[in-house]
mmCIF file of C-alpha atoms (C1' of nucleotides) in Angstrom:
data_model
loop_
_atom_site.group_PDB
_atom_site.id
_atom_site.type_symbol
_atom_site.label_atom_id
_atom_site.label_comp_id
_atom_site.label_asym_id
_atom_site.label_seq_id
_atom_site.Cartn_x
_atom_site.Cartn_y
_atom_site.Cartn_z
ATOM 1 C CA UNK R 1 5.551 -20.858 21.699
ATOM 2 C CA UNK R 2 5.205 -17.412 23.136
ATOM 3 C CA UNK R 3 2.100 -16.489 24.975
ATOM 4 C CA UNK R 4 0.993 -13.779 22.603
ATOM 5 C CA UNK R 5 1.827 -15.406 19.316
ATOM 6 C CA UNK R 6 -0.854 -15.139 16.663
ATOM 7 C CA UNK R 7 -2.315 -18.351 15.471
ATOM 8 C CA UNK R 8 -1.339 -18.805 11.866
ATOM 9 C CA UNK R 9 -4.849 -18.382 10.602
ATOM 10 C CA UNK R 10 -5.040 -14.954 12.193
ATOM 11 C CA UNK R 11 -1.760 -13.580 10.961
ATOM 12 C CA UNK R 12 -3.050 -12.140 7.785
ATOM 13 C CA UNK R 13 -5.372 -9.549 9.175
ATOM 14 C CA UNK R 14 -2.531 -7.908 11.018
ATOM 15 C CA UNK R 15 0.008 -8.023 8.235
ATOM 16 C CA UNK R 16 -2.358 -6.790 5.640
ATOM 17 C CA UNK R 17 -4.055 -4.184 7.777
ATOM 18 C CA UNK R 18 -7.344 -4.802 6.051
ATOM 19 C CA UNK R 19 -9.162 -2.441 8.358
ATOM 20 C CA UNK R 20 -6.933 0.526 7.648
ATOM 21 C CA UNK R 21 -7.047 -0.340 3.960
ATOM 22 C CA UNK R 22 -10.822 -0.247 4.115
ATOM 23 C CA UNK R 23 -10.740 3.138 5.867
ATOM 24 C CA UNK R 24 -8.340 4.522 3.298
ATOM 25 C CA UNK R 25 -10.461 3.275 0.432
ATOM 26 C CA UNK R 26 -13.599 4.790 1.906
ATOM 27 C CA UNK R 27 -11.942 8.118 2.556
ATOM 28 C CA UNK R 28 -10.608 8.169 -0.995
ATOM 29 C CA UNK R 29 -14.104 7.473 -2.271
ATOM 30 C CA UNK R 30 -15.546 10.248 -0.124
ATOM 31 C CA UNK R 31 -12.972 12.682 -1.488
ATOM 32 C CA UNK R 32 -13.847 11.709 -5.025
ATOM 33 C CA UNK R 33 -17.567 12.048 -4.441
ATOM 34 C CA UNK R 34 -16.990 15.522 -3.040
ATOM 35 C CA UNK R 35 -15.146 16.400 -6.252
ATOM 36 C CA UNK R 36 -11.730 16.507 -4.576
ATOM 37 C CA UNK R 37 -8.969 15.281 -6.860
ATOM 38 C CA UNK R 38 -6.424 14.299 -4.237
ATOM 39 C CA UNK R 39 -5.251 10.871 -3.141
ATOM 40 C CA UNK R 40 -5.261 10.001 0.509
ATOM 41 C CA UNK R 41 -1.472 9.745 0.433
ATOM 42 C CA UNK R 42 -1.321 13.335 -0.795
ATOM 43 C CA UNK R 43 -3.871 14.291 1.840
ATOM 44 C CA UNK R 44 -1.748 12.730 4.566
ATOM 45 C CA UNK R 45 1.122 15.007 3.541
ATOM 46 C CA UNK R 46 -1.120 18.079 3.477
ATOM 47 C CA UNK R 47 -2.435 17.035 6.885
ATOM 48 C CA UNK R 48 0.984 17.442 8.438
ATOM 49 C CA UNK R 49 1.574 20.736 6.647
ATOM 50 C CA UNK R 50 -1.721 22.083 7.983
ATOM 51 C CA UNK R 51 -0.422 21.332 11.453
ATOM 52 C CA UNK R 52 2.915 22.989 10.679
ATOM 53 C CA UNK R 53 3.660 24.628 7.353
ATOM 54 C CA UNK R 54 6.973 24.683 5.467
ATOM 55 C CA UNK R 55 8.513 21.435 6.639
ATOM 56 C CA UNK R 56 11.559 19.897 4.997
ATOM 57 C CA UNK R 57 11.039 16.747 2.972
ATOM 58 C CA UNK R 58 13.007 14.801 5.563
ATOM 59 C CA UNK R 59 10.694 16.026 8.295
ATOM 60 C CA UNK R 60 7.718 14.933 6.195
ATOM 61 C CA UNK R 61 9.336 11.501 5.877
ATOM 62 C CA UNK R 62 9.519 11.230 9.650
ATOM 63 C CA UNK R 63 5.996 12.414 10.280
ATOM 64 C CA UNK R 64 4.303 10.328 7.599
ATOM 65 C CA UNK R 65 6.451 7.194 8.093
ATOM 66 C CA UNK R 66 7.420 7.257 4.422
ATOM 67 C CA UNK R 67 10.839 7.001 2.815
ATOM 68 C CA UNK R 68 12.528 9.755 0.851
ATOM 69 C CA UNK R 69 11.698 8.652 -2.682
ATOM 70 C CA UNK R 70 8.026 8.347 -1.736
ATOM 71 C CA UNK R 71 7.996 11.875 -0.386
ATOM 72 C CA UNK R 72 9.870 13.202 -3.402
ATOM 73 C CA UNK R 73 7.172 11.883 -5.699
ATOM 74 C CA UNK R 74 4.254 12.860 -3.519
ATOM 75 C CA UNK R 75 5.635 16.398 -3.445
ATOM 76 C CA UNK R 76 6.186 16.266 -7.217
ATOM 77 C CA UNK R 77 2.525 15.430 -7.687
ATOM 78 C CA UNK R 78 1.305 17.954 -5.134
ATOM 79 C CA UNK R 79 3.395 20.587 -6.883
ATOM 80 C CA UNK R 80 1.876 19.670 -10.260
ATOM 81 C CA UNK R 81 -1.551 20.240 -8.710
ATOM 82 C CA UNK R 82 -0.319 23.548 -7.314
ATOM 83 C CA UNK R 83 -1.062 22.548 -3.729
ATOM 84 C CA UNK R 84 2.474 22.970 -2.398
ATOM 85 C CA UNK R 85 5.646 24.717 -3.457
ATOM 86 C CA UNK R 86 9.279 23.760 -2.810
ATOM 87 C CA UNK R 87 11.506 26.563 -1.544
ATOM 88 C CA UNK R 88 15.232 26.190 -0.942
ATOM 89 C CA UNK R 89 16.189 26.789 2.680
ATOM 90 C CA UNK R 90 18.182 29.975 3.266
ATOM 91 C CA UNK R 91 20.440 28.385 5.849
ATOM 92 C CA UNK R 92 21.062 24.925 4.346
ATOM 93 C CA UNK R 93 20.904 24.608 0.620
ATOM 94 C CA UNK R 94 20.427 20.849 0.756
ATOM 95 C CA UNK R 95 17.008 21.376 2.247
ATOM 96 C CA UNK R 96 13.718 21.947 0.422
ATOM 97 C CA UNK R 97 11.039 23.560 2.495
ATOM 98 C CA UNK R 98 7.619 22.400 1.379
ATOM 99 C CA UNK R 99 4.987 25.120 1.835
ATOM 100 C CA UNK R 100 1.240 25.154 1.268
ATOM 101 C CA UNK R 101 -0.369 27.280 -1.427
ATOM 102 C CA UNK R 102 -3.577 29.200 -0.809
ATOM 103 C CA UNK R 103 -5.466 26.541 -2.755
ATOM 104 C CA UNK R 104 -4.254 23.885 -0.313
ATOM 105 C CA UNK R 105 -5.206 25.988 2.679
ATOM 106 C CA UNK R 106 -8.758 26.106 1.380
ATOM 107 C CA UNK R 107 -8.913 22.324 1.282
ATOM 108 C CA UNK R 108 -8.232 21.938 4.968
ATOM 109 C CA UNK R 109 -11.592 22.195 6.670
ATOM 110 C CA UNK R 110 -13.523 20.400 3.941
ATOM 111 C CA UNK R 111 -11.228 17.382 3.855
ATOM 112 C CA UNK R 112 -10.858 17.137 7.595
ATOM 113 C CA UNK R 113 -14.634 17.105 7.914
ATOM 114 C CA UNK R 114 -14.758 14.262 5.415
ATOM 115 C CA UNK R 115 -12.052 12.414 7.328
ATOM 116 C CA UNK R 116 -13.899 12.786 10.619
ATOM 117 C CA UNK R 117 -17.123 11.645 8.989
ATOM 118 C CA UNK R 118 -15.348 8.622 7.550
ATOM 119 C CA UNK R 119 -13.890 7.717 10.930
ATOM 120 C CA UNK R 120 -17.336 7.986 12.488
ATOM 121 C CA UNK R 121 -18.734 5.549 9.945
ATOM 122 C CA UNK R 122 -15.775 3.236 10.482
ATOM 123 C CA UNK R 123 -15.997 3.252 14.266
ATOM 124 C CA UNK R 124 -19.685 2.564 14.785
ATOM 125 C CA UNK R 125 -19.929 0.155 17.689
ATOM 126 C CA UNK R 126 -16.318 0.592 18.789
ATOM 127 C CA UNK R 127 -15.742 1.973 22.276
ATOM 128 C CA UNK R 128 -13.325 4.657 23.363
ATOM 129 C CA UNK R 129 -11.341 2.140 25.391
ATOM 130 C CA UNK R 130 -11.004 -0.173 22.437
ATOM 131 C CA UNK R 131 -9.719 2.682 20.290
ATOM 132 C CA UNK R 132 -7.222 3.525 23.001
ATOM 133 C CA UNK R 133 -6.004 -0.072 23.072
ATOM 134 C CA UNK R 134 -5.609 -0.203 19.294
ATOM 135 C CA UNK R 135 -3.559 2.974 19.338
ATOM 136 C CA UNK R 136 -1.313 1.678 22.097
ATOM 137 C CA UNK R 137 -0.765 -1.636 20.341
ATOM 138 C CA UNK R 138 0.006 0.128 17.056
ATOM 139 C CA UNK R 139 2.554 2.325 18.744
ATOM 140 C CA UNK R 140 4.089 -0.606 20.561
ATOM 141 C CA UNK R 141 4.395 -2.695 17.401
ATOM 142 C CA UNK R 142 5.874 0.241 15.566
ATOM 143 C CA UNK R 143 8.398 0.842 18.342
ATOM 144 C CA UNK R 144 9.271 -2.850 18.527
ATOM 145 C CA UNK R 145 10.186 -2.924 14.863
ATOM 146 C CA UNK R 146 11.993 0.377 14.355
ATOM 147 C CA UNK C 1 -19.492 14.999 18.218
ATOM 148 C CA UNK C 2 -19.709 11.277 18.658
ATOM 149 C CA UNK C 3 -18.229 9.735 21.698
ATOM 150 C CA UNK C 4 -15.680 7.628 19.948
ATOM 151 C CA UNK C 5 -14.487 10.059 17.322
ATOM 152 C CA UNK C 6 -10.757 10.255 16.877
ATOM 153 C CA UNK C 7 -9.149 13.526 17.696
ATOM 154 C CA UNK C 8 -7.772 14.986 14.518
ATOM 155 C CA UNK C 9 -4.192 14.549 15.549
ATOM 156 C CA UNK C 10 -4.729 10.830 15.991
ATOM 157 C CA UNK C 11 -6.451 10.109 12.732
ATOM 158 C CA UNK C 12 -3.377 9.437 10.756
ATOM 159 C CA UNK C 13 -2.126 6.402 12.558
ATOM 160 C CA UNK C 14 -5.364 4.611 11.855
ATOM 161 C CA UNK C 15 -5.699 5.612 8.242
ATOM 162 C CA UNK C 16 -2.139 4.887 7.380
ATOM 163 C CA UNK C 17 -1.832 1.724 9.419
ATOM 164 C CA UNK C 18 1.759 2.438 10.275
ATOM 165 C CA UNK C 19 1.956 -0.590 12.511
ATOM 166 C CA UNK C 20 0.883 -3.069 9.880
ATOM 167 C CA UNK C 21 3.144 -1.318 7.381
ATOM 168 C CA UNK C 22 6.038 -1.782 9.786
ATOM 169 C CA UNK C 23 5.195 -5.468 10.185
ATOM 170 C CA UNK C 24 4.993 -5.929 6.433
ATOM 171 C CA UNK C 25 8.305 -4.182 5.911
ATOM 172 C CA UNK C 26 10.018 -6.308 8.533
ATOM 173 C CA UNK C 27 8.603 -9.536 7.150
ATOM 174 C CA UNK C 28 9.716 -8.572 3.651
ATOM 175 C CA UNK C 29 13.183 -7.891 4.995
ATOM 176 C CA UNK C 30 13.272 -11.239 6.785
ATOM 177 C CA UNK C 31 12.274 -13.003 3.568
ATOM 178 C CA UNK C 32 15.034 -11.243 1.688
ATOM 179 C CA UNK C 33 17.642 -12.064 4.309
ATOM 180 C CA UNK C 34 16.638 -15.709 4.112
ATOM 181 C CA UNK C 35 17.191 -15.565 0.359
ATOM 182 C CA UNK C 36 13.498 -15.798 -0.500
ATOM 183 C CA UNK C 37 12.584 -13.802 -3.577
ATOM 184 C CA UNK C 38 8.894 -13.306 -2.900
ATOM 185 C CA UNK C 39 7.032 -10.164 -1.905
ATOM 186 C CA UNK C 40 4.756 -10.238 1.067
ATOM 187 C CA UNK C 41 1.777 -9.640 -1.194
ATOM 188 C CA UNK C 42 2.689 -12.765 -3.127
ATOM 189 C CA UNK C 43 3.203 -14.579 0.146
ATOM 190 C CA UNK C 44 -0.256 -13.595 1.330
ATOM 191 C CA UNK C 45 -1.728 -15.276 -1.744
ATOM 192 C CA UNK C 46 0.358 -18.414 -1.231
ATOM 193 C CA UNK C 47 -0.732 -18.407 2.392
ATOM 194 C CA UNK C 48 -4.359 -18.909 1.417
ATOM 195 C CA UNK C 49 -3.446 -21.568 -1.138
ATOM 196 C CA UNK C 50 -1.524 -23.505 1.505
ATOM 197 C CA UNK C 51 -4.686 -23.569 3.544
ATOM 198 C CA UNK C 52 -6.740 -24.659 0.516
ATOM 199 C CA UNK C 53 -5.193 -25.320 -2.864
ATOM 200 C CA UNK C 54 -6.677 -24.599 -6.288
ATOM 201 C CA UNK C 55 -8.912 -21.648 -5.488
ATOM 202 C CA UNK C 56 -10.468 -19.469 -8.166
ATOM 203 C CA UNK C 57 -9.115 -15.949 -8.605
ATOM 204 C CA UNK C 58 -12.414 -14.575 -7.312
ATOM 205 C CA UNK C 59 -12.105 -16.661 -4.174
ATOM 206 C CA UNK C 60 -8.569 -15.323 -3.689
ATOM 207 C CA UNK C 61 -9.977 -11.792 -4.038
ATOM 208 C CA UNK C 62 -12.418 -12.482 -1.230
ATOM 209 C CA UNK C 63 -9.901 -14.091 1.064
ATOM 210 C CA UNK C 64 -7.116 -11.557 0.581
ATOM 211 C CA UNK C 65 -9.383 -8.474 0.441
ATOM 212 C CA UNK C 66 -7.925 -7.484 -2.932
ATOM 213 C CA UNK C 67 -9.699 -6.518 -6.133
ATOM 214 C CA UNK C 68 -9.652 -8.546 -9.307
ATOM 215 C CA UNK C 69 -6.953 -6.671 -11.211
ATOM 216 C CA UNK C 70 -4.627 -6.944 -8.203
ATOM 217 C CA UNK C 71 -5.109 -10.695 -8.059
ATOM 218 C CA UNK C 72 -4.702 -11.051 -11.822
ATOM 219 C CA UNK C 73 -1.317 -9.394 -11.596
ATOM 220 C CA UNK C 74 -0.171 -11.153 -8.449
ATOM 221 C CA UNK C 75 -0.998 -14.469 -10.107
ATOM 222 C CA UNK C 76 0.830 -13.332 -13.265
ATOM 223 C CA UNK C 77 3.946 -12.735 -11.213
ATOM 224 C CA UNK C 78 3.599 -15.912 -9.179
ATOM 225 C CA UNK C 79 3.212 -17.835 -12.425
ATOM 226 C CA UNK C 80 6.379 -16.226 -13.837
ATOM 227 C CA UNK C 81 8.217 -17.466 -10.749
ATOM 228 C CA UNK C 82 6.682 -20.902 -11.270
ATOM 229 C CA UNK C 83 5.026 -20.913 -7.859
ATOM 230 C CA UNK C 84 1.449 -21.330 -9.096
ATOM 231 C CA UNK C 85 -0.279 -22.495 -12.253
ATOM 232 C CA UNK C 86 -3.625 -21.433 -13.690
ATOM 233 C CA UNK C 87 -5.924 -24.254 -14.782
ATOM 234 C CA UNK C 88 -9.281 -23.738 -16.462
ATOM 235 C CA UNK C 89 -12.164 -25.123 -14.439
ATOM 236 C CA UNK C 90 -13.849 -28.157 -15.997
ATOM 237 C CA UNK C 91 -17.317 -27.084 -14.958
ATOM 238 C CA UNK C 92 -17.232 -23.331 -15.585
ATOM 239 C CA UNK C 93 -14.948 -22.106 -18.278
ATOM 240 C CA UNK C 94 -14.913 -18.556 -16.934
ATOM 241 C CA UNK C 95 -13.027 -19.732 -13.881
ATOM 242 C CA UNK C 96 -9.265 -20.116 -13.457
ATOM 243 C CA UNK C 97 -8.242 -22.435 -10.691
ATOM 244 C CA UNK C 98 -4.944 -21.317 -9.181
ATOM 245 C CA UNK C 99 -2.900 -24.262 -7.947
ATOM 246 C CA UNK C 100 0.439 -24.474 -6.132
ATOM 247 C CA UNK C 101 3.517 -25.976 -7.733
ATOM 248 C CA UNK C 102 5.863 -28.273 -5.824
ATOM 249 C CA UNK C 103 8.298 -25.363 -5.478
ATOM 250 C CA UNK C 104 5.633 -23.336 -3.684
ATOM 251 C CA UNK C 105 4.768 -26.202 -1.373
ATOM 252 C CA UNK C 106 8.383 -26.297 -0.246
ATOM 253 C CA UNK C 107 8.252 -22.650 0.743
ATOM 254 C CA UNK C 108 5.435 -23.145 3.219
ATOM 255 C CA UNK C 109 7.103 -24.123 6.463
ATOM 256 C CA UNK C 110 10.111 -21.859 6.026
ATOM 257 C CA UNK C 111 8.085 -18.733 5.349
ATOM 258 C CA UNK C 112 5.499 -19.427 8.008
ATOM 259 C CA UNK C 113 8.291 -19.794 10.542
ATOM 260 C CA UNK C 114 9.640 -16.424 9.444
ATOM 261 C CA UNK C 115 6.180 -14.902 9.713
ATOM 262 C CA UNK C 116 5.676 -16.259 13.217
ATOM 263 C CA UNK C 117 9.107 -15.024 14.229
ATOM 264 C CA UNK C 118 8.305 -11.584 12.838
ATOM 265 C CA UNK C 119 5.021 -11.453 14.719
ATOM 266 C CA UNK C 120 6.816 -12.408 17.919
ATOM 267 C CA UNK C 121 9.250 -9.539 17.475
ATOM 268 C CA UNK C 122 6.397 -7.182 16.675
ATOM 269 C CA UNK C 123 4.260 -8.188 19.639
ATOM 270 C CA UNK C 124 6.793 -7.987 22.455
ATOM 271 C CA UNK C 125 4.992 -6.422 25.408
ATOM 272 C CA UNK C 126 1.517 -6.800 23.911
ATOM 273 C CA UNK C 127 -0.937 -8.987 25.820
ATOM 274 C CA UNK C 128 -3.260 -11.624 24.445
ATOM 275 C CA UNK C 129 -6.276 -9.551 25.405
ATOM 276 C CA UNK C 130 -4.955 -6.516 23.594
ATOM 277 C CA UNK C 131 -4.405 -8.601 20.474
ATOM 278 C CA UNK C 132 -7.937 -9.888 20.767
ATOM 279 C CA UNK C 133 -9.275 -6.342 21.013
ATOM 280 C CA UNK C 134 -7.301 -5.204 17.969
ATOM 281 C CA UNK C 135 -8.626 -8.093 15.931
ATOM 282 C CA UNK C 136 -12.201 -7.358 16.963
ATOM 283 C CA UNK C 137 -11.888 -3.664 16.174
ATOM 284 C CA UNK C 138 -10.329 -4.432 12.780
ATOM 285 C CA UNK C 139 -13.151 -6.784 11.937
ATOM 286 C CA UNK C 140 -15.744 -4.293 13.114
ATOM 287 C CA UNK C 141 -14.251 -1.445 11.085
ATOM 288 C CA UNK C 142 -14.017 -3.665 8.053
ATOM 289 C CA UNK C 143 -17.638 -4.742 8.441
ATOM 290 C CA UNK C 144 -18.794 -1.174 8.994
ATOM 291 C CA UNK C 145 -17.290 -0.079 5.708
ATOM 292 C CA UNK C 146 -18.114 -2.976 3.410
ATOM 293 C "C1'" DG M 1 42.489 23.813 4.079
ATOM 294 C "C1'" DA M 2 41.427 19.103 2.563
ATOM 295 C "C1'" DC M 3 39.720 14.649 2.752
ATOM 296 C "C1'" DA M 4 36.252 11.496 4.793
ATOM 297 C "C1'" DT M 5 31.757 11.105 6.330
ATOM 298 C "C1'" DA M 6 27.031 12.268 6.943
ATOM 299 C "C1'" DT M 7 22.748 14.343 5.383
ATOM 300 C "C1'" DA M 8 19.029 16.018 1.932
ATOM 301 C "C1'" DG M 9 17.057 15.050 -1.991
ATOM 302 C "C1'" DT M 10 16.514 12.755 -6.868
ATOM 303 C "C1'" DT M 11 16.299 9.053 -10.328
ATOM 304 C "C1'" DA M 12 15.662 4.342 -12.207
ATOM 305 C "C1'" DG M 13 13.622 -0.114 -11.962
ATOM 306 C "C1'" DT M 14 10.249 -3.462 -10.173
ATOM 307 C "C1'" DT M 15 6.024 -4.493 -7.847
ATOM 308 C "C1'" DA M 16 1.541 -3.305 -6.230
ATOM 309 C "C1'" DT M 17 -2.984 -0.660 -5.876
ATOM 310 C "C1'" DG M 18 -7.381 1.509 -7.623
ATOM 311 C "C1'" DC M 19 -10.486 2.642 -11.306
ATOM 312 C "C1'" DA M 20 -12.676 2.142 -15.710
ATOM 313 C "C1'" DA M 21 -13.447 -0.213 -19.700
ATOM 314 C "C1'" DC M 22 -13.200 -4.391 -21.861
ATOM 315 C "C1'" DT M 23 -14.007 -9.825 -23.421
ATOM 316 C "C1'" DA M 24 -15.908 -14.236 -22.679
ATOM 317 C "C1'" DA M 25 -18.820 -17.502 -20.461
ATOM 318 C "C1'" DT M 26 -22.914 -18.379 -17.780
ATOM 319 C "C1'" DT M 27 -27.434 -17.584 -15.864
ATOM 320 C "C1'" DT M 28 -32.049 -15.497 -15.787
ATOM 321 C "C1'" DC M 29 -36.373 -14.983 -17.452
ATOM 322 C "C1'" DA M 30 -39.799 -13.275 -20.733
ATOM 323 C "C1'" DT W 1 -35.115 -20.051 -27.328
ATOM 324 C "C1'" DG W 2 -32.868 -15.764 -27.181
ATOM 325 C "C1'" DA W 3 -31.913 -11.204 -25.354
ATOM 326 C "C1'" DA W 4 -30.475 -9.017 -21.006
ATOM 327 C "C1'" DA W 5 -28.053 -9.252 -16.968
ATOM 328 C "C1'" DT W 6 -24.484 -11.287 -14.168
ATOM 329 C "C1'" DT W 7 -20.010 -13.235 -13.199
ATOM 330 C "C1'" DA W 8 -14.866 -14.247 -14.000
ATOM 331 C "C1'" DG W 9 -11.037 -12.549 -15.543
ATOM 332 C "C1'" DT W 10 -7.848 -9.145 -18.289
ATOM 333 C "C1'" DT W 11 -5.909 -4.752 -19.852
ATOM 334 C "C1'" DG W 12 -4.684 0.254 -19.763
ATOM 335 C "C1'" DC W 13 -3.671 4.164 -17.140
ATOM 336 C "C1'" DA W 14 -2.301 6.843 -13.041
ATOM 337 C "C1'" DT W 15 -0.420 6.803 -8.428
ATOM 338 C "C1'" DA W 16 2.395 4.942 -4.869
ATOM 339 C "C1'" DA W 17 5.776 1.745 -2.444
ATOM 340 C "C1'" DC W 18 10.700 -0.161 -1.737
ATOM 341 C "C1'" DT W 19 15.577 -0.717 -3.053
ATOM 342 C "C1'" DA W 20 19.762 0.786 -4.802
ATOM 343 C "C1'" DA W 21 22.539 4.022 -6.832
ATOM 344 C "C1'" DC W 22 23.217 8.628 -7.586
ATOM 345 C "C1'" DT W 23 24.267 14.223 -6.894
ATOM 346 C "C1'" DA W 24 24.958 18.085 -4.040
ATOM 347 C "C1'" DT W 25 25.714 20.328 0.190
ATOM 348 C "C1'" DA W 26 27.324 20.416 4.904
ATOM 349 C "C1'" DT W 27 30.089 18.825 8.837
ATOM 350 C "C1'" DG W 28 34.012 16.882 11.337
ATOM 351 C "C1'" DT W 29 38.722 16.058 11.913
ATOM 352 C "C1'" DC W 30 43.504 15.744 11.032
#
DNA sequence: GACATATAGTTAGTTATGCAACTAATTTCA
DNA sequence: TGAAATTAGTTGCATAACTAACTATATGTC
C-alpha cells in the first residue's frame, strides 16, 4: 500500500469535492440574492472572457476544463440571455469567436465582488500557506490524470 | 483586503474543483473499462451503504452532502438496476430504509479496489501532509459555509 | 488536385443537480 | 384532543455533465 493512499473512509471527500460544491452553491445563492440571473457555470465562462474577450469555443473548453458539448450549451444559454454573441472567424470558418455584449461587461465588477466576498466567507480560518498547498495539490492531481 | 483572499485569477480552480472533477472522470472511466455500469454518483451512495446498510434517504443526504431530490433520483436509478431496495420503516412510516441487494454487495471489493487505484494514480507526488492539509481545508470551508 | 486525416462545433440521449411546490406521516403544544 | 409545525420523501422544471455520433471546414500528402 502506497504511502499516500487515502484510507477508504476518507476517499469520498476528495472524489465528491464537497468543499468546492459548497462554495459553488453559496456563490450561486449570492448571485440570486443580488438579483443576478446567471448560473455559476455561465459566470465561469464570462470570467474567462473578461480576462480575454472573443475566444473560440475550443479555447473556452481548455480554460474552463469543460468538453465541447458543455461549452456549446453554455454559450447557447448565454446567447439567449444576450450576454455573449457568436461571430464566425474571418480566417477559419470552423471557428466561432465568442464575444461579450455590453450587458455582460456591466456584470463584471459586481459579480467579481460577490465572488471575492464568497471566498472570504469560505476561507475564514484558513491560512495563506494552506491555500497554497491546496492549489498545488489540485494542480498536481489534475496533471497526474490528464 | 483579507490576508487569505484568493487573487482573482486563482478563484476558478477552487470554485470549479477541477481536480476532484478530474478524479471523478477517471474513476468513472475505470468503472466503465472494468465493465461496471454504475455512475460515480451511484457508487458514492453504495459506498455509504457498504459502511452501514439500510440507511434512510435523509441519512444518505447527510452523508453524501446531497439534497433530497438528488437522493430520491439516485435511489430510483439504483433500484432500477436492482442494486438497492426501498423498505418502509416499521417504526416511522415516513421513512424509507434503503438496503443493498446481493448484487450490490458483490460490487464492493471490486469497485473499492478501482477507487484506491484511481486515488493512487491521482496522488503521485503528493505527500501525506499535503493530503492532510487539503482535507482540513475542505472541512473548514464546508463548515464555514453550512 | 484529390483523398485521408484532423479540428471546430452541434445534436441526441442518459444521468445528475438545484429550486420550489407538493403529499403524507409524525410531533408539538395550547 | 386537535390544529400548527416539522420531517421524510416525491415531482416538475430548468440547467448542466458525459458519451457517441454527426456536419463542416481545414490541412497534409501522394
